[in-house]
JSON list of C-alpha atoms in Angstrom, two decimals:
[
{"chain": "A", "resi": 2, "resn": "UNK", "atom": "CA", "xyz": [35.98, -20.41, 9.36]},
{"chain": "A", "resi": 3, "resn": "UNK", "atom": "CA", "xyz": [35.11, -19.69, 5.67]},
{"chain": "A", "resi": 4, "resn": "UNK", "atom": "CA", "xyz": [32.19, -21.20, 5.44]},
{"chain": "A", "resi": 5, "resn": "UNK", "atom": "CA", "xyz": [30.74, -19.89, 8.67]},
{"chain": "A", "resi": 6, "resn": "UNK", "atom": "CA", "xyz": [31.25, -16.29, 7.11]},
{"chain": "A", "resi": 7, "resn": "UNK", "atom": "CA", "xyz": [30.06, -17.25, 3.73]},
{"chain": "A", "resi": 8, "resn": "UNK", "atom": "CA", "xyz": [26.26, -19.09, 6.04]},
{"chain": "A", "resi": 9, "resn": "UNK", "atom": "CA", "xyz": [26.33, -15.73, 7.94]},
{"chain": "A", "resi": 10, "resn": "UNK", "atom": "CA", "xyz": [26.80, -13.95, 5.15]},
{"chain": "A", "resi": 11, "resn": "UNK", "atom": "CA", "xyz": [23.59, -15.64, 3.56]},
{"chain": "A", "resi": 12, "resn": "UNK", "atom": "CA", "xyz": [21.62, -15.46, 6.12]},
{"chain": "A", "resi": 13, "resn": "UNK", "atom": "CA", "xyz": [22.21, -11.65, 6.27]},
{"chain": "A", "resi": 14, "resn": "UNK", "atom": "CA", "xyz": [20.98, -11.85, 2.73]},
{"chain": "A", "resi": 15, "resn": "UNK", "atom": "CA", "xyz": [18.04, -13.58, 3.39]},
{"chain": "A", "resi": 16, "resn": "UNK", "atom": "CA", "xyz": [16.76, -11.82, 5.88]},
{"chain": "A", "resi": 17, "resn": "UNK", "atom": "CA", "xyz": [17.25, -8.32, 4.39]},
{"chain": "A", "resi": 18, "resn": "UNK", "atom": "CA", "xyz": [15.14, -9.60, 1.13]},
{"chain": "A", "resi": 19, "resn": "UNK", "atom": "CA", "xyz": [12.36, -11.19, 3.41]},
{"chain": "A", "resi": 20, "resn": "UNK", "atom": "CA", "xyz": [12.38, -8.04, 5.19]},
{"chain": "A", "resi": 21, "resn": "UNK", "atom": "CA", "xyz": [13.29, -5.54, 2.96]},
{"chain": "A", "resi": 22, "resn": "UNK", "atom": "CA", "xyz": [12.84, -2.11, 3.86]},
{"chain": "A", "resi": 23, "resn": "UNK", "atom": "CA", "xyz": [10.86, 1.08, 1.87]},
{"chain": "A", "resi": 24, "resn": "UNK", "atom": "CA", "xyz": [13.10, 3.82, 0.72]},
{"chain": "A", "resi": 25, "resn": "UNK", "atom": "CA", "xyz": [10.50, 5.98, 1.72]},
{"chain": "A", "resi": 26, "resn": "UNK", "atom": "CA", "xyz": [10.64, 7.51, 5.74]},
{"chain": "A", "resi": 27, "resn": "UNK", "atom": "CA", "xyz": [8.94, 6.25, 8.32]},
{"chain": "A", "resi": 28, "resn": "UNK", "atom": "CA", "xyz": [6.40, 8.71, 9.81]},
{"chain": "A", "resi": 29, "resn": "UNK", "atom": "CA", "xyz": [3.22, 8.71, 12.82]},
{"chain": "A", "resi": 30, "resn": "UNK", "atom": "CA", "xyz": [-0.30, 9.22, 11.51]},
{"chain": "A", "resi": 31, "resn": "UNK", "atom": "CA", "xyz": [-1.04, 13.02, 10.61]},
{"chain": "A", "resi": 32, "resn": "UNK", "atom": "CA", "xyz": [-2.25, 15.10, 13.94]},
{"chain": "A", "resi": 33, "resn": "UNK", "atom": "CA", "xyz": [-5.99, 16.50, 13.70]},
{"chain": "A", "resi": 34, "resn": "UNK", "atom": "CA", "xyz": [-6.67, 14.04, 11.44]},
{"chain": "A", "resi": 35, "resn": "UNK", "atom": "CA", "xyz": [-9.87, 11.91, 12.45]},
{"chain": "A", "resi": 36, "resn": "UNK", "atom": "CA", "xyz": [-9.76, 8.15, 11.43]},
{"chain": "A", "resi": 37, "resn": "UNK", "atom": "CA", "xyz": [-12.10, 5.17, 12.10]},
{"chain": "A", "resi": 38, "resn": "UNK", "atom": "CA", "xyz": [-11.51, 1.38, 11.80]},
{"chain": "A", "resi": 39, "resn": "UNK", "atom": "CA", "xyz": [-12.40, -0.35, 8.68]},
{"chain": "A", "resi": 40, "resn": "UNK", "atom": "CA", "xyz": [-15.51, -1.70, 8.78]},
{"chain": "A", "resi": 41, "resn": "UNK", "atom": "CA", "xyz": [-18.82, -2.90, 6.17]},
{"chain": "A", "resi": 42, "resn": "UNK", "atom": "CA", "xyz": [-19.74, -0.68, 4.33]},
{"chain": "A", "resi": 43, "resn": "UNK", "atom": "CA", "xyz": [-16.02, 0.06, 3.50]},
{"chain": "A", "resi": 44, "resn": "UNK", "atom": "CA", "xyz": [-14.72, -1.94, 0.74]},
{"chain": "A", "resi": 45, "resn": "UNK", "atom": "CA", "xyz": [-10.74, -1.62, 0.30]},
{"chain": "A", "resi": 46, "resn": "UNK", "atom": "CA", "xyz": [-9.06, -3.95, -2.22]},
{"chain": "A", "resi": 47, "resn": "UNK", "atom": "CA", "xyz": [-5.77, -4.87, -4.10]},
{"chain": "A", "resi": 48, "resn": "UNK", "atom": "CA", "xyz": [-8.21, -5.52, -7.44]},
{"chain": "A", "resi": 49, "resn": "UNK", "atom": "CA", "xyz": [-4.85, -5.97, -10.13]},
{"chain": "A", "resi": 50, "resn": "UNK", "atom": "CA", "xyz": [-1.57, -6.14, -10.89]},
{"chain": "A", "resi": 51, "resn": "UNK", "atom": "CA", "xyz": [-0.29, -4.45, -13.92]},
{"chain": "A", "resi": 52, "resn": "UNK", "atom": "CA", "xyz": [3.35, -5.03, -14.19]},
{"chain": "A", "resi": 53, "resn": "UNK", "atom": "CA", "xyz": [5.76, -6.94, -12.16]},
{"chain": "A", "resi": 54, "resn": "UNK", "atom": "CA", "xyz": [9.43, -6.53, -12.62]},
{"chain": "A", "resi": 55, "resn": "UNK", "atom": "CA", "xyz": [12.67, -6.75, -10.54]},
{"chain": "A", "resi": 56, "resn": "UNK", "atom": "CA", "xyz": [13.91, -3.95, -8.27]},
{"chain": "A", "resi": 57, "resn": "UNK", "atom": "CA", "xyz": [17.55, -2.82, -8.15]},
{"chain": "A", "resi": 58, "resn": "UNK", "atom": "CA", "xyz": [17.35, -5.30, -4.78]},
{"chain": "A", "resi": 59, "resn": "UNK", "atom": "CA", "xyz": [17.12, -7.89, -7.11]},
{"chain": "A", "resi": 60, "resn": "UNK", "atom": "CA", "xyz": [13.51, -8.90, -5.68]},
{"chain": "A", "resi": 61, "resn": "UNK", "atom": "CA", "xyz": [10.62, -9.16, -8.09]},
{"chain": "A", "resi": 62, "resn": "UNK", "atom": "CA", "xyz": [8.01, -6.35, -7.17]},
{"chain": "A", "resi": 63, "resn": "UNK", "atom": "CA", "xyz": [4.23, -6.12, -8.58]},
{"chain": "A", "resi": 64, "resn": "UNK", "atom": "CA", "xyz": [2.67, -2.52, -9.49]},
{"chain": "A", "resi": 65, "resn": "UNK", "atom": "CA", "xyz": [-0.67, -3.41, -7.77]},
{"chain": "A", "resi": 66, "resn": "UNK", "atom": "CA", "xyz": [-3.58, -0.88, -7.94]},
{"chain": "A", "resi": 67, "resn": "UNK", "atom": "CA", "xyz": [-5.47, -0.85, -5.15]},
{"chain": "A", "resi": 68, "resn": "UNK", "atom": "CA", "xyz": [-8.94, 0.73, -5.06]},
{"chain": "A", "resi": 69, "resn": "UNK", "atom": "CA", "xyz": [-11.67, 1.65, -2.63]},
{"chain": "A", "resi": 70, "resn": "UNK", "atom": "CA", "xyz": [-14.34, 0.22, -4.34]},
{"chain": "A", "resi": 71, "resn": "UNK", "atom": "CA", "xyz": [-17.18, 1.58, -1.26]},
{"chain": "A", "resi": 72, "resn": "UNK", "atom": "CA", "xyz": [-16.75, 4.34, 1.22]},
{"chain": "A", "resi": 73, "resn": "UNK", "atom": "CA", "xyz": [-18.31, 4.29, 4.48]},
{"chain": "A", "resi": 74, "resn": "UNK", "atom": "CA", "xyz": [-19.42, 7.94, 5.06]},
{"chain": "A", "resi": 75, "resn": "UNK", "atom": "CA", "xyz": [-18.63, 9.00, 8.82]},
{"chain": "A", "resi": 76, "resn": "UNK", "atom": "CA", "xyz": [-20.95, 12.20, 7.83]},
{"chain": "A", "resi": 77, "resn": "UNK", "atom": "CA", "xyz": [-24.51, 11.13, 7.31]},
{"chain": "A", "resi": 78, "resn": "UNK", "atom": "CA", "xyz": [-26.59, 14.34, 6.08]},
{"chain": "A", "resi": 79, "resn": "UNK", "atom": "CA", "xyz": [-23.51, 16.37, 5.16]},
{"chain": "A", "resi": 80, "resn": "UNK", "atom": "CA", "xyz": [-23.82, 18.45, 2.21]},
{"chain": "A", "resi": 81, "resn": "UNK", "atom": "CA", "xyz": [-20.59, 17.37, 0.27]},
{"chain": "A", "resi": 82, "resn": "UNK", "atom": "CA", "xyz": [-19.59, 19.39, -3.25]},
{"chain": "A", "resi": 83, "resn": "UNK", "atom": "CA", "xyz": [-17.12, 16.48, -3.97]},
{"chain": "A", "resi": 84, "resn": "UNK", "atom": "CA", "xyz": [-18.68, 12.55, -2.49]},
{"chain": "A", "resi": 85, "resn": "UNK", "atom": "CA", "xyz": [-15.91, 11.14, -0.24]},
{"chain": "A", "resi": 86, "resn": "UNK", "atom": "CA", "xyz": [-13.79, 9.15, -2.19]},
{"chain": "A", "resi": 87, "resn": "UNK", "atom": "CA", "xyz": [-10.46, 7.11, -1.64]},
{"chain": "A", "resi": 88, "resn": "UNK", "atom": "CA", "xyz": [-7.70, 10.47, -2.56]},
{"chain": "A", "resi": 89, "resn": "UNK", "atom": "CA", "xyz": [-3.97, 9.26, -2.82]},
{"chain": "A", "resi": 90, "resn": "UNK", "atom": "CA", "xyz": [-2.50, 7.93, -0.17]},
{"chain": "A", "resi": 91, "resn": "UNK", "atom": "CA", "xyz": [-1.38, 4.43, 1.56]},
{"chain": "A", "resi": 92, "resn": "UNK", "atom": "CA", "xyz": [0.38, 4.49, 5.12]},
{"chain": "A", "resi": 93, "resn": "UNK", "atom": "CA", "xyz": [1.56, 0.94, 5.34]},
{"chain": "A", "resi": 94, "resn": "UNK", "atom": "CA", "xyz": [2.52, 0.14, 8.77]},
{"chain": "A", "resi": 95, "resn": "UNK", "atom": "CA", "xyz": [6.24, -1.13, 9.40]},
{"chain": "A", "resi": 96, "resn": "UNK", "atom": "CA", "xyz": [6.30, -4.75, 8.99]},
{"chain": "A", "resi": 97, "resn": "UNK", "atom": "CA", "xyz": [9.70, -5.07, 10.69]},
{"chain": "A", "resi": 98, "resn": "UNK", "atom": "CA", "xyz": [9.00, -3.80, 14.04]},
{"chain": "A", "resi": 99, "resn": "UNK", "atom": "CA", "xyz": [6.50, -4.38, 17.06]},
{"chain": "A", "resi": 100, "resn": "UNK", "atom": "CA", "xyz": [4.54, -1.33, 18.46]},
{"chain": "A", "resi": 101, "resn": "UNK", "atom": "CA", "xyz": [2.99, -2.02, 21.97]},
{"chain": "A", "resi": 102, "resn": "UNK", "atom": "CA", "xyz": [0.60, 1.25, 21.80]},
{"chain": "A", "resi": 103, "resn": "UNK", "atom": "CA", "xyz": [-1.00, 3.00, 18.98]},
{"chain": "A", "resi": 104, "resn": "UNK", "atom": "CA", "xyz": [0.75, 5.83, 19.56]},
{"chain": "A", "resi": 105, "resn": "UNK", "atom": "CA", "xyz": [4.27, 4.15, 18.75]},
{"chain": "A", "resi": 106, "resn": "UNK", "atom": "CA", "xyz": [3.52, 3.40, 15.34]},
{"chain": "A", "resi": 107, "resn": "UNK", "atom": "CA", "xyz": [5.09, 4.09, 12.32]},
{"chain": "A", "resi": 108, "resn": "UNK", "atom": "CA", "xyz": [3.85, 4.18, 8.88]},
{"chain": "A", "resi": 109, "resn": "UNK", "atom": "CA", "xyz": [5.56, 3.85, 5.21]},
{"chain": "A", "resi": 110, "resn": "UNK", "atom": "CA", "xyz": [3.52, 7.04, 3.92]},
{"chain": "A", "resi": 111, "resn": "UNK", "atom": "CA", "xyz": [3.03, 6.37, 0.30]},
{"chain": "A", "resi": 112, "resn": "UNK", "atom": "CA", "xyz": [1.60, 9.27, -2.13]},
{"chain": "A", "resi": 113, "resn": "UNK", "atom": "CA", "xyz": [1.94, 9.33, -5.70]},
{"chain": "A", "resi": 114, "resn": "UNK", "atom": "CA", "xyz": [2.12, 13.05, -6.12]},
{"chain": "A", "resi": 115, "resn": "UNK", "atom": "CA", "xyz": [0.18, 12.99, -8.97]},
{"chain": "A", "resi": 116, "resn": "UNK", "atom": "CA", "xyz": [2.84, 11.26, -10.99]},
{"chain": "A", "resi": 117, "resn": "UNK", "atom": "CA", "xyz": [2.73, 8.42, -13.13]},
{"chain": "A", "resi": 118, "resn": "UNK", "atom": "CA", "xyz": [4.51, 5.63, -13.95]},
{"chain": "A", "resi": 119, "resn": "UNK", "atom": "CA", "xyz": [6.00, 4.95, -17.44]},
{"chain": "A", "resi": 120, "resn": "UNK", "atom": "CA", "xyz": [9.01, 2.29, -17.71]},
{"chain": "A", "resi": 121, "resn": "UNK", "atom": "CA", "xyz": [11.19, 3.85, -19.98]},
{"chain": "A", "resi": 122, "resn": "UNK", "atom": "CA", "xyz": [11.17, 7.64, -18.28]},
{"chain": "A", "resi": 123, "resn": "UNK", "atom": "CA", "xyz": [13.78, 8.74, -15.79]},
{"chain": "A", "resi": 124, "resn": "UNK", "atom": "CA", "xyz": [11.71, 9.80, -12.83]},
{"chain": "A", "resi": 125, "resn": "UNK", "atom": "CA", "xyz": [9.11, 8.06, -13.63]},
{"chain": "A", "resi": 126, "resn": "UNK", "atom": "CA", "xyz": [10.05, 4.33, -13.32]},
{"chain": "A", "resi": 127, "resn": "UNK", "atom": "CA", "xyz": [11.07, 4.07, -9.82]},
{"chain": "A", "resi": 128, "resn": "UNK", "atom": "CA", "xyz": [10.77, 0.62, -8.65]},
{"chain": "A", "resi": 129, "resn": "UNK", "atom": "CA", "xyz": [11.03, 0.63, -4.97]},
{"chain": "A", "resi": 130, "resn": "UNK", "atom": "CA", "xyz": [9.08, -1.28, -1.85]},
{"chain": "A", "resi": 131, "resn": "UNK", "atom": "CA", "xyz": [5.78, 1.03, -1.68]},
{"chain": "A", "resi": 132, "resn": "UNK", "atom": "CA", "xyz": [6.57, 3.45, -4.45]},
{"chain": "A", "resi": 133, "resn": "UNK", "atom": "CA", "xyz": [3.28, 5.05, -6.14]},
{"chain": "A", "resi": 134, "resn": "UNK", "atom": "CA", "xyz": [1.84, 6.08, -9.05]},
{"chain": "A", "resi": 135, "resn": "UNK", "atom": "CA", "xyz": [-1.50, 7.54, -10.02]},
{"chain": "A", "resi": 136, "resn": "UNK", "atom": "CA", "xyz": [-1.64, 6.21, -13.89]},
{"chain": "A", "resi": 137, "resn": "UNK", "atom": "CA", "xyz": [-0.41, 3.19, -15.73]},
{"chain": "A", "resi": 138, "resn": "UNK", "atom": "CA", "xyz": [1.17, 5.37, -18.93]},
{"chain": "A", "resi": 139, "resn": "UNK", "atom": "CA", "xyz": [1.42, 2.54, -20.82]},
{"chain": "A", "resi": 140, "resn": "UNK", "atom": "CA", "xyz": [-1.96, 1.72, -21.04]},
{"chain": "A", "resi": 141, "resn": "UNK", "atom": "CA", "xyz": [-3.44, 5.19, -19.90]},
{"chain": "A", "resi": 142, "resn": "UNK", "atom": "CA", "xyz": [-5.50, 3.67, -17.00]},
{"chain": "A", "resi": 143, "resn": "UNK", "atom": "CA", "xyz": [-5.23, 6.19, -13.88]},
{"chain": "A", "resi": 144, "resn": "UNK", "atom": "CA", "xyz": [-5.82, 4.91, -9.96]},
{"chain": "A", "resi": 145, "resn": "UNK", "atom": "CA", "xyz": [-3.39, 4.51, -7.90]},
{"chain": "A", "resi": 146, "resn": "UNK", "atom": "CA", "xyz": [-0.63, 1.79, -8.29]},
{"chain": "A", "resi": 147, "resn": "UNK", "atom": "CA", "xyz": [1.70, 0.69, -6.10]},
{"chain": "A", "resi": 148, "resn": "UNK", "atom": "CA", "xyz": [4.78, -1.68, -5.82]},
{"chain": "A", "resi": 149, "resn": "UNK", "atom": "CA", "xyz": [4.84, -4.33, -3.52]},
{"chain": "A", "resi": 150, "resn": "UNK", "atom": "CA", "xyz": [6.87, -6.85, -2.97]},
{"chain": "A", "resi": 151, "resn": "UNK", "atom": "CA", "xyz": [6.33, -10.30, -4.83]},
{"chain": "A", "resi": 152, "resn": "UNK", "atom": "CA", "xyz": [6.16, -13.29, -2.94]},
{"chain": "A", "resi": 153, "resn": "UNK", "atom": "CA", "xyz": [5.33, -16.27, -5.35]},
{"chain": "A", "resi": 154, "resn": "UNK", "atom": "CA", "xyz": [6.94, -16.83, -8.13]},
{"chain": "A", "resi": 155, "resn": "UNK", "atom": "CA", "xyz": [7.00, -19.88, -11.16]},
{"chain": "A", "resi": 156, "resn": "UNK", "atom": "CA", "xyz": [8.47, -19.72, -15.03]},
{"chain": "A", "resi": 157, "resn": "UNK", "atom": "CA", "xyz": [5.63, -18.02, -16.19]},
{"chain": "A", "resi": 158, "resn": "UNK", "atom": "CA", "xyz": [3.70, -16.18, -13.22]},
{"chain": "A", "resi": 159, "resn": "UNK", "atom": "CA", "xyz": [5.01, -14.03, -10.87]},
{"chain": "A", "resi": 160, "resn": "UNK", "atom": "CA", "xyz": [2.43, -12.43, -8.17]},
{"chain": "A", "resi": 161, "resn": "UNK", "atom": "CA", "xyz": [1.55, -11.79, -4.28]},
{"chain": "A", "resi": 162, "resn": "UNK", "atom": "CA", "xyz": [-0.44, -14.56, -2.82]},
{"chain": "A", "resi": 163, "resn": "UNK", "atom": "CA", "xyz": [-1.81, -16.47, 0.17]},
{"chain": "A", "resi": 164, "resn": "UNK", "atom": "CA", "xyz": [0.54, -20.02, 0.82]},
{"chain": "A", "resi": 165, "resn": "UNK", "atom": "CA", "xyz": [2.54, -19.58, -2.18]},
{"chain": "A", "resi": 166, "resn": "UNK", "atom": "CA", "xyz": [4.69, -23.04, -1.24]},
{"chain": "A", "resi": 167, "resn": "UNK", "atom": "CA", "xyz": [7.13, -24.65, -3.27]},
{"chain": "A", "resi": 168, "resn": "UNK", "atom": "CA", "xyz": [6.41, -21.42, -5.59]},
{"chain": "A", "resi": 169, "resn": "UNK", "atom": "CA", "xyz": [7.52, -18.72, -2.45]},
{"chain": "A", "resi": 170, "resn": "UNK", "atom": "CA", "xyz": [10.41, -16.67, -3.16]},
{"chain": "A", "resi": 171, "resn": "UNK", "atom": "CA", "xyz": [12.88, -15.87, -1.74]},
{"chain": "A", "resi": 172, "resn": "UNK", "atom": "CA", "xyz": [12.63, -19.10, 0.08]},
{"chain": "A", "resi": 173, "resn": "UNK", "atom": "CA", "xyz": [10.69, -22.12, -0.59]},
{"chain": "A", "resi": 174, "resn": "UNK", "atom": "CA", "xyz": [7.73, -22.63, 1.82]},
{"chain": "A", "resi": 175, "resn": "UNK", "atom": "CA", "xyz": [7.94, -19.25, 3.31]},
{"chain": "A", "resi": 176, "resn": "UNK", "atom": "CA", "xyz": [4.34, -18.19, 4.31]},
{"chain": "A", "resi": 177, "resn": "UNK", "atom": "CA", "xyz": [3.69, -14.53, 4.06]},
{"chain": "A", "resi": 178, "resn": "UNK", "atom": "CA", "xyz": [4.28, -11.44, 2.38]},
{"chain": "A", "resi": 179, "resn": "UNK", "atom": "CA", "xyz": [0.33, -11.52, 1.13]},
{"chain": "A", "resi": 180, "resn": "UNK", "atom": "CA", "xyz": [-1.24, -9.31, 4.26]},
{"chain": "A", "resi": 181, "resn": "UNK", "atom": "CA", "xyz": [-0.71, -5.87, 5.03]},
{"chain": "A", "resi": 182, "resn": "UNK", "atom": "CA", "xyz": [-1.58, -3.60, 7.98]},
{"chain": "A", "resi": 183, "resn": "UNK", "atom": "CA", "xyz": [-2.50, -0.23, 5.96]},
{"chain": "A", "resi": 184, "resn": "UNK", "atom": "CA", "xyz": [-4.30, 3.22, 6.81]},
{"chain": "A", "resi": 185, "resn": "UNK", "atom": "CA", "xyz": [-5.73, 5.03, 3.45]},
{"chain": "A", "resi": 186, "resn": "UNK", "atom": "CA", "xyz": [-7.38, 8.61, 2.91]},
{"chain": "A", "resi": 187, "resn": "UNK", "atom": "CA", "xyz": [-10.91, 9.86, 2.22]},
{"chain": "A", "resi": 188, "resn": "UNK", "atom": "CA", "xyz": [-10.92, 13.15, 0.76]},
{"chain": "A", "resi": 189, "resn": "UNK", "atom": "CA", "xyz": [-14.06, 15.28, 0.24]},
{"chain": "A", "resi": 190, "resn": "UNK", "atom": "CA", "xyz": [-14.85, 18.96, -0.21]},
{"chain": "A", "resi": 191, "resn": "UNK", "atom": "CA", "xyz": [-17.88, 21.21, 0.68]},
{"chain": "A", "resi": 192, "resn": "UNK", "atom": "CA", "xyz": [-18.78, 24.59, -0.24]},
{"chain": "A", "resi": 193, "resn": "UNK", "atom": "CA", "xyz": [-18.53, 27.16, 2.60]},
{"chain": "A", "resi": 194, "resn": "UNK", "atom": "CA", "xyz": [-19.96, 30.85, 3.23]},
{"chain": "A", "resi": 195, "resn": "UNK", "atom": "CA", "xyz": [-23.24, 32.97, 2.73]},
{"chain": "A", "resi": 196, "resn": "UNK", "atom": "CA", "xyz": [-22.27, 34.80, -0.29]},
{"chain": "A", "resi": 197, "resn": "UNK", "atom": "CA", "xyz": [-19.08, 33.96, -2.26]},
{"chain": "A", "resi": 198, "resn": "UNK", "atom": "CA", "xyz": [-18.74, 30.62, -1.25]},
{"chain": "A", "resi": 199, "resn": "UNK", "atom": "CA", "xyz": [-15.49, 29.22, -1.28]},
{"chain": "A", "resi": 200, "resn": "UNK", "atom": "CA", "xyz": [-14.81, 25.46, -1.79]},
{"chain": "A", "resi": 201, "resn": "UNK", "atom": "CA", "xyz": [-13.37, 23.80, 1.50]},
{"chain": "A", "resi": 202, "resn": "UNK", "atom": "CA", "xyz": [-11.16, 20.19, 0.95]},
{"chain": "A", "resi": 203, "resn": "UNK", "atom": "CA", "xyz": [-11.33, 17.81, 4.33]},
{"chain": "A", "resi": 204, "resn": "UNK", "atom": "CA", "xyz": [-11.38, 13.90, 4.64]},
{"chain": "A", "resi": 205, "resn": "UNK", "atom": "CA", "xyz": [-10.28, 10.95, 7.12]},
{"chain": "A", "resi": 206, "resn": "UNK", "atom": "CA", "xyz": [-8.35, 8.09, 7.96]},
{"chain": "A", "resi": 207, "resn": "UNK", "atom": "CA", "xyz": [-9.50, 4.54, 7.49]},
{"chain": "A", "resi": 208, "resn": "UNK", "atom": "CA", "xyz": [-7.26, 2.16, 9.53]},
{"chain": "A", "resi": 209, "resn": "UNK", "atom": "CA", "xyz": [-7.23, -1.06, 8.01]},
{"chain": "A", "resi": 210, "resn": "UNK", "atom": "CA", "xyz": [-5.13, -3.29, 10.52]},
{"chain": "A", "resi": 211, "resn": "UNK", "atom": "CA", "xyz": [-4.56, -6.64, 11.98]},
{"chain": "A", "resi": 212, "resn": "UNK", "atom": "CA", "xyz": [-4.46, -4.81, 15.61]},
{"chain": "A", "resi": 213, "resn": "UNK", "atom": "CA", "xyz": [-5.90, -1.21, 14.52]},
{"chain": "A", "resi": 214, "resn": "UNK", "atom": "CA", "xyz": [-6.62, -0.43, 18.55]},
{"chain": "A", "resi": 215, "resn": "UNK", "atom": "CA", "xyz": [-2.59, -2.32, 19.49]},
{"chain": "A", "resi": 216, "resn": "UNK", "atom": "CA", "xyz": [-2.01, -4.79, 21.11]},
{"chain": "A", "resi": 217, "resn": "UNK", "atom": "CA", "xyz": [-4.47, -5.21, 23.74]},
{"chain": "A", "resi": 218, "resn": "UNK", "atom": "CA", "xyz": [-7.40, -4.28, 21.42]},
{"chain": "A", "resi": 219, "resn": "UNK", "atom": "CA", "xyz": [-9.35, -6.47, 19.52]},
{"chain": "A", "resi": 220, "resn": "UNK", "atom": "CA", "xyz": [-8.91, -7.79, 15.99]},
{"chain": "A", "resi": 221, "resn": "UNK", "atom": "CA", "xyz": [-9.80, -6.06, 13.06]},
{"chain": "A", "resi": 222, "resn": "UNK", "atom": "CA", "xyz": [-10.06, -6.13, 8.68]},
{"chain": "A", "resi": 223, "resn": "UNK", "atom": "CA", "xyz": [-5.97, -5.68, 6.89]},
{"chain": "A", "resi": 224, "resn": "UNK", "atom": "CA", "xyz": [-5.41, -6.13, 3.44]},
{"chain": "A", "resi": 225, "resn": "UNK", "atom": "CA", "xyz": [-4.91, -9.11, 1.90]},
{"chain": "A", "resi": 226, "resn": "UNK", "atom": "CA", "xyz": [-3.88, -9.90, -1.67]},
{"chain": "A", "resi": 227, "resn": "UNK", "atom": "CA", "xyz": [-4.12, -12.66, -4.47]},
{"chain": "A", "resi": 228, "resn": "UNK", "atom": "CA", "xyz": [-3.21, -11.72, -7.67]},
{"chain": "A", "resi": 229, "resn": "UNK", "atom": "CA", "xyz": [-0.58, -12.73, -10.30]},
{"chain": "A", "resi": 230, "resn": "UNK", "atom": "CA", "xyz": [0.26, -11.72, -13.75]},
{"chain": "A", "resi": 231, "resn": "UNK", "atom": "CA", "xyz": [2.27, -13.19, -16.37]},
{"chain": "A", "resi": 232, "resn": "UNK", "atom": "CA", "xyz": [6.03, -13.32, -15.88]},
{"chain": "A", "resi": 233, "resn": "UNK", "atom": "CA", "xyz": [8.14, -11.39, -17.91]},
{"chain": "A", "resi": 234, "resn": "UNK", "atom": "CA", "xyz": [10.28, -12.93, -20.39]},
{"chain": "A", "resi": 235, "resn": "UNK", "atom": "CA", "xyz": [14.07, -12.03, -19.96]}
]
């Protein structure tokens, strides 16, 4: 009887660090807001990590910036004051539920709210599934970084990567953990009005997803990462 409680009990374990949930609330994709399907010239990518350290979950997590290194613009001939450009945001779709329509899904909305992160200031050193920043304090750079969960791990690297193997953690030979089914913002601006012309903001949504049109819809571009860094000592 012991021991089945004490295999349940690990199992519960297991699953809630494969699966391990944001602190942040699930929400739909904003109303009004016009989005379009990732697609060439777009050019969306986890590029480095910068830190990796362990949550208070006990999983290792990697600050990962992620950048939009080309934007597709939806506006051809538009006179834009500010060029669209990737602003600060991440919905990461719920990787612990299925959504038969569109409509049904829910996103991890992840802003950094103009806040960055520095390890050794209260408020500032949240490490959390999906928790952003937009600057590195320790080394100055700004973007925007975000935590994700690690899913390879050795003595010396620790990272986020395709197959990890032997090297997977929590489990050994657990595939997974290196995709992710995201939707980011474009933010522009334009100047607006005959005389005093005031400075409008507007943007998009570019869905970068496994299934961006559900279920019955056709495949499409998601995120995929392969980085590691060097493993912390202690």
């Amino acid at each position: 009887m012991k021991k089945s409680v004490l295999l349940s009990a690990l199992m519960l374990f297991v699953v809630a660090s494969l699966f391990s949930q944001s602190s942040l609330p699930l929400v739909p994709l904003p109303a009004g807001v016009p989005y379009y399907n990732y697609s060439s010239p777009d050019n969306f990518q986890a590029t480095k990590i910068v830190e990796a350290k362990r949550g208070n979950d006990g999983n290792w997590y990697c600050l990962v910036k992620l950048e939009a290194l080309s934007v597709k613009n939806t506006r051809p001939g538009f006179n834009y004051y500010d060029q669209p450009s990737f602003y600060n945001g991440v919905y990461f779709l719920d990787d612990g539920a299925i959504y038969p329509t569109v409509e049904s899904k829910r996103y991890f909305y992840s802003s950094h709210n103009h806040v960055g992160y520095s390890p050794n200031v209260p408020g500032r050193n949240e490490v959390s599934k999906y928790k952003s920043y937009n600057q590195y304090m320790p080394t100055g750079e700004k973007g925007f970084f975000v935590w994700l969960k690690a899913n390879y791990a050795t003595e010396n690297q620790v990272g986020i990567v395709p197959n990890p193997g032997a090297n997977s953690i929590p489990l050994p030979n657990y595939i997974g953990g290196d995709s992710f089914d995201i939707v980011y913002d474009i933010g522009y601006s334009y100047k607006k009005g005959f005389i005093v012309k005031d400075i409008v903001f507007g943007g998009w949504l570019v869905k970068m997803e496994s299934r961006p049109n559900g279920m019955s819809g056709g495949t499409g571009q998601y995120l995929q990462v392969n980085l590691t860094i060097a493993k912390p000592k202690g």
